[in-house]
mmCIF file with all atom_site columns, C-alpha atoms in Angstrom:
data_model
loop_
_atom_site.group_PDB
_atom_site.id
_atom_site.type_symbol
_atom_site.label_atom_id
_atom_site.label_alt_id
_atom_site.label_comp_id
_atom_site.label_asym_id
_atom_site.label_entity_id
_atom_site.label_seq_id
_atom_site.pdbx_PDB_ins_code
_atom_site.Cartn_x
_atom_site.Cartn_y
_atom_site.Cartn_z
_atom_site.occupancy
_atom_site.B_iso_or_equiv
_atom_site.pdbx_formal_charge
_atom_site.auth_seq_id
_atom_site.auth_comp_id
_atom_site.auth_asym_id
_atom_site.auth_atom_id
_atom_site.pdbx_PDB_model_num
ATOM 1   C CA . GLU X 1 1   ? -3.026  15.259  -21.590 1.00 62.00 ? 1   GLU X CA 1
ATOM 2   C CA . ASP X 1 2   ? -3.234  14.036  -18.479 1.00 69.00 ? 2   ASP X CA 1
ATOM 3   C CA . GLN X 1 3   ? -5.439  11.073  -18.393 1.00 87.00 ? 3   GLN X CA 1
ATOM 4   C CA . VAL X 1 4   ? -6.519  11.189  -15.046 1.00 93.00 ? 4   VAL X CA 1
ATOM 5   C CA . THR X 1 5   ? -7.287  14.956  -13.676 1.00 95.00 ? 5   THR X CA 1
ATOM 6   C CA . GLN X 1 6   ? -8.372  15.523  -10.009 1.00 97.00 ? 6   GLN X CA 1
ATOM 7   C CA . SER X 1 7   ? -10.044 19.163  -9.047  1.00 96.00 ? 7   SER X CA 1
ATOM 8   C CA . PRO X 1 8   ? -10.060 21.127  -7.208  1.00 97.00 ? 8   PRO X CA 1
ATOM 9   C CA . GLU X 1 9   ? -6.036  20.837  -6.508  1.00 96.00 ? 9   GLU X CA 1
ATOM 10  C CA . ALA X 1 10  ? -6.944  22.608  -2.769  1.00 97.00 ? 10  ALA X CA 1
ATOM 11  C CA . LEU X 1 11  ? -9.813  22.252  -0.787  1.00 97.00 ? 11  LEU X CA 1
ATOM 12  C CA . ARG X 1 12  ? -10.568 24.088  2.483   1.00 98.00 ? 12  ARG X CA 1
ATOM 13  C CA . LEU X 1 13  ? -13.704 23.334  4.502   1.00 97.00 ? 13  LEU X CA 1
ATOM 14  C CA . GLN X 1 14  ? -14.807 23.787  8.332   1.00 97.00 ? 14  GLN X CA 1
ATOM 15  C CA . GLU X 1 15  ? -15.516 21.319  10.182  1.00 97.00 ? 15  GLU X CA 1
ATOM 16  C CA . GLY X 1 16  ? -18.702 19.851  9.457   1.00 97.00 ? 16  GLY X CA 1
ATOM 17  C CA . GLU X 1 17  ? -18.885 21.319  5.818   1.00 97.00 ? 17  GLU X CA 1
ATOM 18  C CA . SER X 1 18  ? -19.604 18.812  3.274   1.00 97.00 ? 18  SER X CA 1
ATOM 19  C CA . SER X 1 19  ? -18.180 18.686  0.363   1.00 98.00 ? 19  SER X CA 1
ATOM 20  C CA . SER X 1 20  ? -17.186 16.486  -2.941  1.00 98.00 ? 20  SER X CA 1
ATOM 21  C CA . LEU X 1 21  ? -13.517 16.038  -5.112  1.00 98.00 ? 21  LEU X CA 1
ATOM 22  C CA . ASN X 1 22  ? -13.475 14.544  -8.527  1.00 98.00 ? 22  ASN X CA 1
ATOM 23  C CA . CYS X 1 23  ? -11.618 12.500  -10.120 1.00 98.00 ? 23  CYS X CA 1
ATOM 24  C CA . SER X 1 24  ? -12.109 12.699  -14.458 1.00 96.00 ? 24  SER X CA 1
ATOM 25  C CA . TYR X 1 25  ? -10.372 9.940   -16.417 1.00 94.00 ? 25  TYR X CA 1
ATOM 26  C CA . THR X 1 26  ? -10.150 10.089  -20.950 1.00 90.00 ? 26  THR X CA 1
ATOM 27  C CA . VAL X 1 27  ? -9.535  6.113   -20.695 1.00 81.00 ? 27  VAL X CA 1
ATOM 28  C CA . SER X 1 28  ? -11.394 4.325   -23.237 1.00 78.00 ? 28  SER X CA 1
ATOM 29  C CA . GLY X 1 29  ? -12.174 1.255   -20.956 1.00 83.00 ? 29  GLY X CA 1
ATOM 30  C CA . LEU X 1 30  ? -11.754 1.614   -17.169 1.00 87.00 ? 30  LEU X CA 1
ATOM 31  C CA . ARG X 1 31  ? -11.006 -1.330  -15.823 1.00 87.00 ? 31  ARG X CA 1
ATOM 32  C CA . GLY X 1 32  ? -11.139 -0.284  -12.164 1.00 91.00 ? 32  GLY X CA 1
ATOM 33  C CA . LEU X 1 33  ? -10.908 3.425   -10.046 1.00 94.00 ? 33  LEU X CA 1
ATOM 34  C CA . PHE X 1 34  ? -9.272  3.612   -6.984  1.00 95.00 ? 34  PHE X CA 1
ATOM 35  C CA . TRP X 1 35  ? -9.116  6.729   -4.024  1.00 97.00 ? 35  TRP X CA 1
ATOM 36  C CA . TYR X 1 36  ? -5.815  7.267   -1.780  1.00 97.00 ? 36  TYR X CA 1
ATOM 37  C CA . ARG X 1 37  ? -5.630  9.004   0.740   1.00 97.00 ? 37  ARG X CA 1
ATOM 38  C CA . GLN X 1 38  ? -2.226  10.379  1.823   1.00 97.00 ? 38  GLN X CA 1
ATOM 39  C CA . ASP X 1 39  ? -1.019  12.194  4.812   1.00 96.00 ? 39  ASP X CA 1
ATOM 40  C CA . PRO X 1 40  ? 2.297   14.180  4.656   1.00 93.00 ? 40  PRO X CA 1
ATOM 41  C CA . GLY X 1 41  ? 5.274   12.641  4.766   1.00 93.00 ? 41  GLY X CA 1
ATOM 42  C CA . LYS X 1 42  ? 3.935   9.517   4.473   1.00 95.00 ? 42  LYS X CA 1
ATOM 43  C CA . GLY X 1 43  ? 2.868   6.425   1.769   1.00 96.00 ? 43  GLY X CA 1
ATOM 44  C CA . PRO X 1 44  ? -0.547  6.163   0.049   1.00 96.00 ? 44  PRO X CA 1
ATOM 45  C CA . GLU X 1 45  ? -3.542  4.571   2.286   1.00 96.00 ? 45  GLU X CA 1
ATOM 46  C CA . PHE X 1 46  ? -6.064  2.498   0.334   1.00 95.00 ? 46  PHE X CA 1
ATOM 47  C CA . LEU X 1 47  ? -9.786  3.306   0.436   1.00 96.00 ? 47  LEU X CA 1
ATOM 48  C CA . PHE X 1 48  ? -11.466 2.550   -1.949  1.00 94.00 ? 48  PHE X CA 1
ATOM 49  C CA . THR X 1 49  ? -12.142 0.114   -5.409  1.00 93.00 ? 49  THR X CA 1
ATOM 50  C CA . LEU X 1 50  ? -14.659 0.800   -7.934  1.00 94.00 ? 50  LEU X CA 1
ATOM 51  C CA . TYR X 1 51  ? -14.775 -0.792  -10.967 1.00 91.00 ? 51  TYR X CA 1
ATOM 52  C CA . SER X 1 52  ? -18.571 -0.313  -13.056 1.00 91.00 ? 52  SER X CA 1
ATOM 53  C CA . ALA X 1 53  ? -20.457 3.077   -13.682 1.00 93.00 ? 53  ALA X CA 1
ATOM 54  C CA . GLY X 1 54  ? -23.277 3.315   -10.747 1.00 95.00 ? 54  GLY X CA 1
ATOM 55  C CA . GLU X 1 55  ? -21.557 1.743   -7.546  1.00 96.00 ? 55  GLU X CA 1
ATOM 56  C CA . GLU X 1 56  ? -20.524 2.811   -4.712  1.00 97.00 ? 56  GLU X CA 1
ATOM 57  C CA . LYS X 1 57  ? -18.639 2.780   -1.625  1.00 97.00 ? 57  LYS X CA 1
ATOM 58  C CA . GLU X 1 58  ? -18.949 4.175   1.735   1.00 97.00 ? 58  GLU X CA 1
ATOM 59  C CA . LYS X 1 59  ? -16.020 4.215   4.771   1.00 94.00 ? 59  LYS X CA 1
ATOM 60  C CA . GLU X 1 60  ? -16.812 6.061   7.503   1.00 94.00 ? 60  GLU X CA 1
ATOM 61  C CA . ARG X 1 61  ? -17.546 9.918   6.302   1.00 96.00 ? 61  ARG X CA 1
ATOM 62  C CA . LEU X 1 62  ? -16.219 8.988   3.176   1.00 97.00 ? 62  LEU X CA 1
ATOM 63  C CA . LYS X 1 63  ? -18.612 8.023   -0.088  1.00 98.00 ? 63  LYS X CA 1
ATOM 64  C CA . ALA X 1 64  ? -17.024 7.237   -3.802  1.00 98.00 ? 64  ALA X CA 1
ATOM 65  C CA . THR X 1 65  ? -19.420 6.985   -6.212  1.00 98.00 ? 65  THR X CA 1
ATOM 66  C CA . LEU X 1 66  ? -18.386 6.149   -10.189 1.00 96.00 ? 66  LEU X CA 1
ATOM 67  C CA . THR X 1 67  ? -20.126 7.556   -13.270 1.00 93.00 ? 67  THR X CA 1
ATOM 68  C CA . LYS X 1 68  ? -18.333 6.427   -16.873 1.00 89.00 ? 68  LYS X CA 1
ATOM 69  C CA . LYS X 1 69  ? -16.401 9.542   -16.941 1.00 92.00 ? 69  LYS X CA 1
ATOM 70  C CA . GLU X 1 70  ? -16.094 10.870  -13.409 1.00 96.00 ? 70  GLU X CA 1
ATOM 71  C CA . SER X 1 71  ? -15.411 10.004  -9.678  1.00 97.00 ? 71  SER X CA 1
ATOM 72  C CA . PHE X 1 72  ? -16.238 11.931  -6.879  1.00 98.00 ? 72  PHE X CA 1
ATOM 73  C CA . LEU X 1 73  ? -15.003 11.623  -3.312  1.00 98.00 ? 73  LEU X CA 1
ATOM 74  C CA . HIS X 1 74  ? -18.052 12.917  -0.794  1.00 98.00 ? 74  HIS X CA 1
ATOM 75  C CA . ILE X 1 75  ? -16.977 13.712  2.613   1.00 97.00 ? 75  ILE X CA 1
ATOM 76  C CA . THR X 1 76  ? -19.818 14.353  4.582   1.00 97.00 ? 76  THR X CA 1
ATOM 77  C CA . ALA X 1 77  ? -19.298 16.037  8.250   1.00 97.00 ? 77  ALA X CA 1
ATOM 78  C CA . PRO X 1 78  ? -15.461 16.136  7.828   1.00 97.00 ? 78  PRO X CA 1
ATOM 79  C CA . LYS X 1 79  ? -13.479 16.538  10.938  1.00 97.00 ? 79  LYS X CA 1
ATOM 80  C CA . PRO X 1 80  ? -9.608  18.169  11.372  1.00 97.00 ? 80  PRO X CA 1
ATOM 81  C CA . GLU X 1 81  ? -8.911  14.566  11.247  1.00 97.00 ? 81  GLU X CA 1
ATOM 82  C CA . ASP X 1 82  ? -10.175 14.214  7.396   1.00 97.00 ? 82  ASP X CA 1
ATOM 83  C CA . SER X 1 83  ? -7.272  16.659  6.071   1.00 98.00 ? 83  SER X CA 1
ATOM 84  C CA . ALA X 1 84  ? -4.560  14.913  3.654   1.00 97.00 ? 84  ALA X CA 1
ATOM 85  C CA . THR X 1 85  ? -4.149  14.707  -0.087  1.00 97.00 ? 85  THR X CA 1
ATOM 86  C CA . TYR X 1 86  ? -6.575  12.086  -1.454  1.00 97.00 ? 86  TYR X CA 1
ATOM 87  C CA . LEU X 1 87  ? -5.398  10.773  -4.849  1.00 97.00 ? 87  LEU X CA 1
ATOM 88  C CA . CYS X 1 88  ? -7.331  9.273   -7.301  1.00 96.00 ? 88  CYS X CA 1
ATOM 89  C CA . ALA X 1 89  ? -5.993  6.061   -9.959  1.00 94.00 ? 89  ALA X CA 1
ATOM 90  C CA . VAL X 1 90  ? -7.217  4.723   -12.961 1.00 92.00 ? 90  VAL X CA 1
ATOM 91  C CA . GLN X 1 91  ? -6.707  1.617   -14.650 1.00 88.00 ? 91  GLN X CA 1
ATOM 92  C CA . GLU X 1 92  ? -7.531  1.115   -18.293 1.00 84.00 ? 92  GLU X CA 1
ATOM 93  C CA . ARG X 1 93  ? -9.214  -2.426  -19.707 1.00 76.00 ? 93  ARG X CA 1
ATOM 94  C CA . GLU X 1 94  ? -6.618  -2.494  -22.614 1.00 65.00 ? 94  GLU X CA 1
ATOM 95  C CA . SER X 1 95  ? -3.073  -1.363  -21.840 1.00 58.00 ? 95  SER X CA 1
ATOM 96  C CA . GLY X 1 96  ? -0.949  -3.585  -23.263 1.00 62.00 ? 96  GLY X CA 1
ATOM 97  C CA . GLY X 1 97  ? -0.960  -6.229  -20.476 1.00 60.00 ? 97  GLY X CA 1
ATOM 98  C CA . SER X 1 98  ? 0.261   -4.342  -18.081 1.00 64.00 ? 98  SER X CA 1
ATOM 99  C CA . TYR X 1 99  ? -2.586  -2.640  -16.182 1.00 76.00 ? 99  TYR X CA 1
ATOM 100 C CA . ILE X 1 100 ? -0.286  -0.394  -14.412 1.00 84.00 ? 100 ILE X CA 1
ATOM 101 C CA . PRO X 1 101 ? -3.098  2.403   -12.498 1.00 89.00 ? 101 PRO X CA 1
ATOM 102 C CA . THR X 1 102 ? -2.493  5.677   -13.824 1.00 90.00 ? 102 THR X CA 1
ATOM 103 C CA . PHE X 1 103 ? -2.289  8.434   -10.661 1.00 93.00 ? 103 PHE X CA 1
ATOM 104 C CA . GLY X 1 104 ? -3.843  12.139  -10.808 1.00 94.00 ? 104 GLY X CA 1
ATOM 105 C CA . ARG X 1 105 ? -1.829  15.020  -9.256  1.00 94.00 ? 105 ARG X CA 1
ATOM 106 C CA . GLY X 1 106 ? -4.522  14.880  -5.974  1.00 95.00 ? 106 GLY X CA 1
ATOM 107 C CA . THR X 1 107 ? -6.733  17.044  -4.011  1.00 97.00 ? 107 THR X CA 1
ATOM 108 C CA . SER X 1 108 ? -5.026  18.300  -0.802  1.00 96.00 ? 108 SER X CA 1
ATOM 109 C CA . LEU X 1 109 ? -8.283  18.702  1.942   1.00 98.00 ? 109 LEU X CA 1
ATOM 110 C CA . ILE X 1 110 ? -7.258  21.126  4.689   1.00 98.00 ? 110 ILE X CA 1
ATOM 111 C CA . VAL X 1 111 ? -10.245 20.562  7.536   1.00 97.00 ? 111 VAL X CA 1
ATOM 112 C CA . HIS X 1 112 ? -10.477 23.391  9.930   1.00 96.00 ? 112 HIS X CA 1
ATOM 113 C CA . PRO X 1 113 ? -12.000 23.300  13.396  1.00 95.00 ? 113 PRO X CA 1
ATOM 114 C CA . ASP A 2 1   ? 1.550   -7.305  11.020  1.00 59.00 ? 1   ASP A CA 1
ATOM 115 C CA . GLY A 2 2   ? 1.679   -8.300  6.534   1.00 68.00 ? 2   GLY A CA 1
ATOM 116 C CA . GLY A 2 3   ? 2.841   -5.292  4.802   1.00 93.00 ? 3   GLY A CA 1
ATOM 117 C CA . ILE A 2 4   ? 5.398   -3.096  3.274   1.00 96.00 ? 4   ILE A CA 1
ATOM 118 C CA . THR A 2 5   ? 8.827   -1.533  4.581   1.00 96.00 ? 5   THR A CA 1
ATOM 119 C CA . GLN A 2 6   ? 11.072  1.291   3.492   1.00 97.00 ? 6   GLN A CA 1
ATOM 120 C CA . SER A 2 7   ? 14.614  2.629   4.360   1.00 93.00 ? 7   SER A CA 1
ATOM 121 C CA . PRO A 2 8   ? 15.609  4.631   5.094   1.00 94.00 ? 8   PRO A CA 1
ATOM 122 C CA . LYS A 2 9   ? 12.921  7.518   5.776   1.00 95.00 ? 9   LYS A CA 1
ATOM 123 C CA . TYR A 2 10  ? 15.390  9.828   4.732   1.00 95.00 ? 10  TYR A CA 1
ATOM 124 C CA . LEU A 2 11  ? 18.857  9.920   2.589   1.00 93.00 ? 11  LEU A CA 1
ATOM 125 C CA . PHE A 2 12  ? 20.963  12.604  2.072   1.00 92.00 ? 12  PHE A CA 1
ATOM 126 C CA . ARG A 2 13  ? 23.755  12.067  -0.818  1.00 90.00 ? 13  ARG A CA 1
ATOM 127 C CA . LYS A 2 14  ? 26.040  13.481  -2.764  1.00 90.00 ? 14  LYS A CA 1
ATOM 128 C CA . GLU A 2 15  ? 26.237  14.468  -6.200  1.00 88.00 ? 15  GLU A CA 1
ATOM 129 C CA . GLY A 2 16  ? 27.586  11.490  -7.695  1.00 87.00 ? 16  GLY A CA 1
ATOM 130 C CA . GLN A 2 17  ? 27.188  9.019   -5.717  1.00 90.00 ? 17  GLN A CA 1
ATOM 131 C CA . ASN A 2 18  ? 24.593  6.076   -6.171  1.00 93.00 ? 18  ASN A CA 1
ATOM 132 C CA . VAL A 2 19  ? 22.383  5.130   -3.513  1.00 94.00 ? 19  VAL A CA 1
ATOM 133 C CA . THR A 2 20  ? 20.095  2.150   -3.070  1.00 96.00 ? 20  THR A CA 1
ATOM 134 C CA . LEU A 2 21  ? 16.523  2.009   -1.537  1.00 97.00 ? 21  LEU A CA 1
ATOM 135 C CA . SER A 2 22  ? 15.252  -0.581  0.305   1.00 97.00 ? 22  SER A CA 1
ATOM 136 C CA . CYS A 2 23  ? 12.027  -2.458  -0.078  1.00 98.00 ? 23  CYS A CA 1
ATOM 137 C CA . GLU A 2 24  ? 10.938  -5.136  1.171   1.00 97.00 ? 24  GLU A CA 1
ATOM 138 C CA . GLN A 2 25  ? 6.927   -6.486  1.727   1.00 97.00 ? 25  GLN A CA 1
ATOM 139 C CA . ASN A 2 26  ? 6.017   -10.302 3.510   1.00 95.00 ? 26  ASN A CA 1
ATOM 140 C CA . LEU A 2 27  ? 2.610   -9.433  1.958   1.00 93.00 ? 27  LEU A CA 1
ATOM 141 C CA . ASN A 2 28  ? 3.189   -12.565 -0.388  1.00 92.00 ? 28  ASN A CA 1
ATOM 142 C CA . HIS A 2 29  ? 2.856   -10.341 -3.603  1.00 93.00 ? 29  HIS A CA 1
ATOM 143 C CA . ASP A 2 30  ? 4.159   -11.431 -6.766  1.00 92.00 ? 30  ASP A CA 1
ATOM 144 C CA . ALA A 2 31  ? 3.858   -7.665  -7.946  1.00 92.00 ? 31  ALA A CA 1
ATOM 145 C CA . MET A 2 32  ? 6.282   -4.716  -6.742  1.00 94.00 ? 32  MET A CA 1
ATOM 146 C CA . TYR A 2 33  ? 6.938   -1.086  -7.926  1.00 95.00 ? 33  TYR A CA 1
ATOM 147 C CA . TRP A 2 34  ? 8.576   2.311   -7.793  1.00 97.00 ? 34  TRP A CA 1
ATOM 148 C CA . TYR A 2 35  ? 7.249   5.613   -7.917  1.00 97.00 ? 35  TYR A CA 1
ATOM 149 C CA . ARG A 2 36  ? 8.994   8.804   -7.428  1.00 97.00 ? 36  ARG A CA 1
ATOM 150 C CA . GLN A 2 37  ? 6.304   11.842  -5.900  1.00 96.00 ? 37  GLN A CA 1
ATOM 151 C CA . ASP A 2 38  ? 7.162   15.373  -6.508  1.00 94.00 ? 38  ASP A CA 1
ATOM 152 C CA . PRO A 2 39  ? 5.503   18.405  -5.287  1.00 86.00 ? 39  PRO A CA 1
ATOM 153 C CA . GLY A 2 40  ? 1.988   18.912  -7.661  1.00 80.00 ? 40  GLY A CA 1
ATOM 154 C CA . GLN A 2 41  ? 2.710   15.924  -9.447  1.00 83.00 ? 41  GLN A CA 1
ATOM 155 C CA . GLY A 2 42  ? 1.664   12.629  -9.865  1.00 85.00 ? 42  GLY A CA 1
ATOM 156 C CA . LEU A 2 43  ? 3.018   9.411   -8.791  1.00 94.00 ? 43  LEU A CA 1
ATOM 157 C CA . ARG A 2 44  ? 5.461   8.459   -11.673 1.00 94.00 ? 44  ARG A CA 1
ATOM 158 C CA . LEU A 2 45  ? 6.028   4.778   -12.444 1.00 95.00 ? 45  LEU A CA 1
ATOM 159 C CA . ILE A 2 46  ? 9.974   4.454   -12.445 1.00 97.00 ? 46  ILE A CA 1
ATOM 160 C CA . TYR A 2 47  ? 9.852   0.471   -12.716 1.00 97.00 ? 47  TYR A CA 1
ATOM 161 C CA . TYR A 2 48  ? 7.477   -2.372  -11.878 1.00 94.00 ? 48  TYR A CA 1
ATOM 162 C CA . SER A 2 49  ? 7.984   -6.250  -11.418 1.00 94.00 ? 49  SER A CA 1
ATOM 163 C CA . GLN A 2 50  ? 5.705   -9.047  -11.713 1.00 90.00 ? 50  GLN A CA 1
ATOM 164 C CA . ILE A 2 51  ? 8.001   -12.153 -10.502 1.00 91.00 ? 51  ILE A CA 1
ATOM 165 C CA . VAL A 2 52  ? 11.114  -12.675 -9.477  1.00 94.00 ? 52  VAL A CA 1
ATOM 166 C CA . ASN A 2 53  ? 14.582  -11.838 -12.158 1.00 94.00 ? 53  ASN A CA 1
ATOM 167 C CA . ASP A 2 54  ? 11.726  -10.044 -14.220 1.00 94.00 ? 54  ASP A CA 1
ATOM 168 C CA . PHE A 2 55  ? 11.578  -6.186  -14.338 1.00 95.00 ? 55  PHE A CA 1
ATOM 169 C CA . GLN A 2 56  ? 10.097  -3.677  -17.281 1.00 94.00 ? 56  GLN A CA 1
ATOM 170 C CA . LYS A 2 57  ? 10.430  -0.051  -16.994 1.00 95.00 ? 57  LYS A CA 1
ATOM 171 C CA . GLY A 2 58  ? 8.708   2.890   -16.207 1.00 93.00 ? 58  GLY A CA 1
ATOM 172 C CA . ASP A 2 59  ? 8.034   6.406   -17.920 1.00 91.00 ? 59  ASP A CA 1
ATOM 173 C CA . ILE A 2 60  ? 10.706  7.761   -15.962 1.00 95.00 ? 60  ILE A CA 1
ATOM 174 C CA . ALA A 2 61  ? 13.161  4.560   -15.679 1.00 96.00 ? 61  ALA A CA 1
ATOM 175 C CA . GLU A 2 62  ? 16.243  6.397   -17.036 1.00 95.00 ? 62  GLU A CA 1
ATOM 176 C CA . GLY A 2 63  ? 18.758  6.823   -14.201 1.00 95.00 ? 63  GLY A CA 1
ATOM 177 C CA . TYR A 2 64  ? 17.597  4.271   -12.306 1.00 97.00 ? 64  TYR A CA 1
ATOM 178 C CA . SER A 2 65  ? 18.204  0.362   -11.992 1.00 97.00 ? 65  SER A CA 1
ATOM 179 C CA . VAL A 2 66  ? 16.203  -2.237  -10.595 1.00 98.00 ? 66  VAL A CA 1
ATOM 180 C CA . SER A 2 67  ? 16.763  -5.695  -9.264  1.00 97.00 ? 67  SER A CA 1
ATOM 181 C CA . ARG A 2 68  ? 14.261  -8.796  -8.246  1.00 97.00 ? 68  ARG A CA 1
ATOM 182 C CA . GLU A 2 69  ? 16.778  -11.573 -6.481  1.00 97.00 ? 69  GLU A CA 1
ATOM 183 C CA . LYS A 2 70  ? 13.407  -13.056 -3.809  1.00 96.00 ? 70  LYS A CA 1
ATOM 184 C CA . LYS A 2 71  ? 9.540   -12.162 -4.046  1.00 96.00 ? 71  LYS A CA 1
ATOM 185 C CA . GLU A 2 72  ? 10.004  -10.139 -1.313  1.00 97.00 ? 72  GLU A CA 1
ATOM 186 C CA . SER A 2 73  ? 12.698  -7.616  -2.042  1.00 97.00 ? 73  SER A CA 1
ATOM 187 C CA . PHE A 2 74  ? 12.989  -4.944  -4.771  1.00 98.00 ? 74  PHE A CA 1
ATOM 188 C CA . PRO A 2 75  ? 15.641  -2.726  -4.330  1.00 98.00 ? 75  PRO A CA 1
ATOM 189 C CA . LEU A 2 76  ? 15.791  0.601   -6.211  1.00 97.00 ? 76  LEU A CA 1
ATOM 190 C CA . THR A 2 77  ? 19.353  2.483   -7.246  1.00 97.00 ? 77  THR A CA 1
ATOM 191 C CA . VAL A 2 78  ? 19.296  5.965   -8.415  1.00 95.00 ? 78  VAL A CA 1
ATOM 192 C CA . THR A 2 79  ? 22.369  6.521   -10.243 1.00 93.00 ? 79  THR A CA 1
ATOM 193 C CA . SER A 2 80  ? 24.685  9.559   -10.611 1.00 88.00 ? 80  SER A CA 1
ATOM 194 C CA . ALA A 2 81  ? 22.878  9.676   -13.765 1.00 87.00 ? 81  ALA A CA 1
ATOM 195 C CA . GLN A 2 82  ? 19.454  10.943  -12.876 1.00 87.00 ? 82  GLN A CA 1
ATOM 196 C CA . LYS A 2 83  ? 20.032  14.288  -12.907 1.00 87.00 ? 83  LYS A CA 1
ATOM 197 C CA . ASN A 2 84  ? 16.973  15.423  -10.950 1.00 89.00 ? 84  ASN A CA 1
ATOM 198 C CA . PRO A 2 85  ? 17.076  12.645  -7.779  1.00 92.00 ? 85  PRO A CA 1
ATOM 199 C CA . THR A 2 86  ? 15.744  14.651  -4.701  1.00 94.00 ? 86  THR A CA 1
ATOM 200 C CA . ALA A 2 87  ? 12.325  13.161  -4.181  1.00 95.00 ? 87  ALA A CA 1
ATOM 201 C CA . PHE A 2 88  ? 10.121  11.288  -2.603  1.00 97.00 ? 88  PHE A CA 1
ATOM 202 C CA . TYR A 2 89  ? 10.036  7.563   -3.339  1.00 98.00 ? 89  TYR A CA 1
ATOM 203 C CA . LEU A 2 90  ? 7.331   5.429   -2.852  1.00 98.00 ? 90  LEU A CA 1
ATOM 204 C CA . CYS A 2 91  ? 7.571   1.438   -3.196  1.00 98.00 ? 91  CYS A CA 1
ATOM 205 C CA . ALA A 2 92  ? 4.337   -0.448  -3.491  1.00 96.00 ? 92  ALA A CA 1
ATOM 206 C CA . SER A 2 93  ? 3.213   -4.228  -4.121  1.00 94.00 ? 93  SER A CA 1
ATOM 207 C CA . SER A 2 94  ? -0.264  -5.881  -5.413  1.00 91.00 ? 94  SER A CA 1
ATOM 208 C CA . SER A 2 95  ? -0.623  -9.653  -5.819  1.00 86.00 ? 95  SER A CA 1
ATOM 209 C CA . ALA A 2 96  ? -0.740  -9.622  -9.144  1.00 74.00 ? 96  ALA A CA 1
ATOM 210 C CA . VAL A 2 97  ? 0.583   -6.570  -11.656 1.00 65.00 ? 97  VAL A CA 1
ATOM 211 C CA . ASN A 2 98  ? -3.348  -7.080  -13.875 1.00 65.00 ? 98  ASN A CA 1
ATOM 212 C CA . THR A 2 99  ? -5.674  -7.277  -10.612 1.00 67.00 ? 99  THR A CA 1
ATOM 213 C CA . ASP A 2 100 ? -6.545  -4.278  -8.618  1.00 67.00 ? 100 ASP A CA 1
ATOM 214 C CA . THR A 2 101 ? -5.093  -2.797  -5.021  1.00 87.00 ? 101 THR A CA 1
ATOM 215 C CA . GLN A 2 102 ? -1.729  -1.541  -5.035  1.00 91.00 ? 102 GLN A CA 1
ATOM 216 C CA . TYR A 2 103 ? -0.417  -1.225  -0.883  1.00 93.00 ? 103 TYR A CA 1
ATOM 217 C CA . PHE A 2 104 ? 2.087   1.369   -0.578  1.00 96.00 ? 104 PHE A CA 1
ATOM 218 C CA . GLY A 2 105 ? 4.931   1.706   2.255   1.00 97.00 ? 105 GLY A CA 1
ATOM 219 C CA . PRO A 2 106 ? 5.661   4.857   4.294   1.00 97.00 ? 106 PRO A CA 1
ATOM 220 C CA . GLY A 2 107 ? 8.250   5.843   1.578   1.00 97.00 ? 107 GLY A CA 1
ATOM 221 C CA . THR A 2 108 ? 12.099  7.259   1.445   1.00 97.00 ? 108 THR A CA 1
ATOM 222 C CA . ARG A 2 109 ? 12.837  11.240  0.938   1.00 96.00 ? 109 ARG A CA 1
ATOM 223 C CA . LEU A 2 110 ? 15.948  11.662  -0.574  1.00 95.00 ? 110 LEU A CA 1
ATOM 224 C CA . THR A 2 111 ? 17.865  14.386  -0.700  1.00 94.00 ? 111 THR A CA 1
ATOM 225 C CA . VAL A 2 112 ? 21.218  15.175  -2.844  1.00 90.00 ? 112 VAL A CA 1
ATOM 226 C CA . LEU A 2 113 ? 23.407  17.783  -1.589  1.00 85.00 ? 113 LEU A CA 1
#
């Protein structure tokens, strides 16, 4: 069973149509949750880090929120340039000391003009 | 400009050959990582290094080797023992393994002919 599950796998939106991406996790204790944006053929670009339930962070049209079992990446009035794959990664509090994040498989977002 | 560089961007290899992928960072980060990314899968950890002259195996280390002789550099060798080497390889760094944000390089796409 995956520790980090992202849904949906793919999402198509019209420009201006707001929506949310989900990242659910099953680690016993969360140290940190990370969101990245990845464009085709490029490395992931860091967006946000969230540490505790109730925390929210915003950047332009993106807002990340965190609960005890999942995180949402809300996209408000998206534009075609928001099209990318969004990756979620979870850092477990008790992981033998390494704290290496575990990544989900990503959500591929396409925003049509 | 601080960042992570990977070279080459594209690499072609014949079966049975070893190849080395380069990763350099000028962020003064202690920790460096290698990930493999395949379509529809999350990032999978190959090796990581917390400090010069030290490195640990990740989840899929078989068929790969690394070295960390300098803080700035963490090259990855894909050996002929790796059964399915065709993939997108990503290098990342963070200030330390037990801190949060990983920053990624642009990636190297390896194709075995």
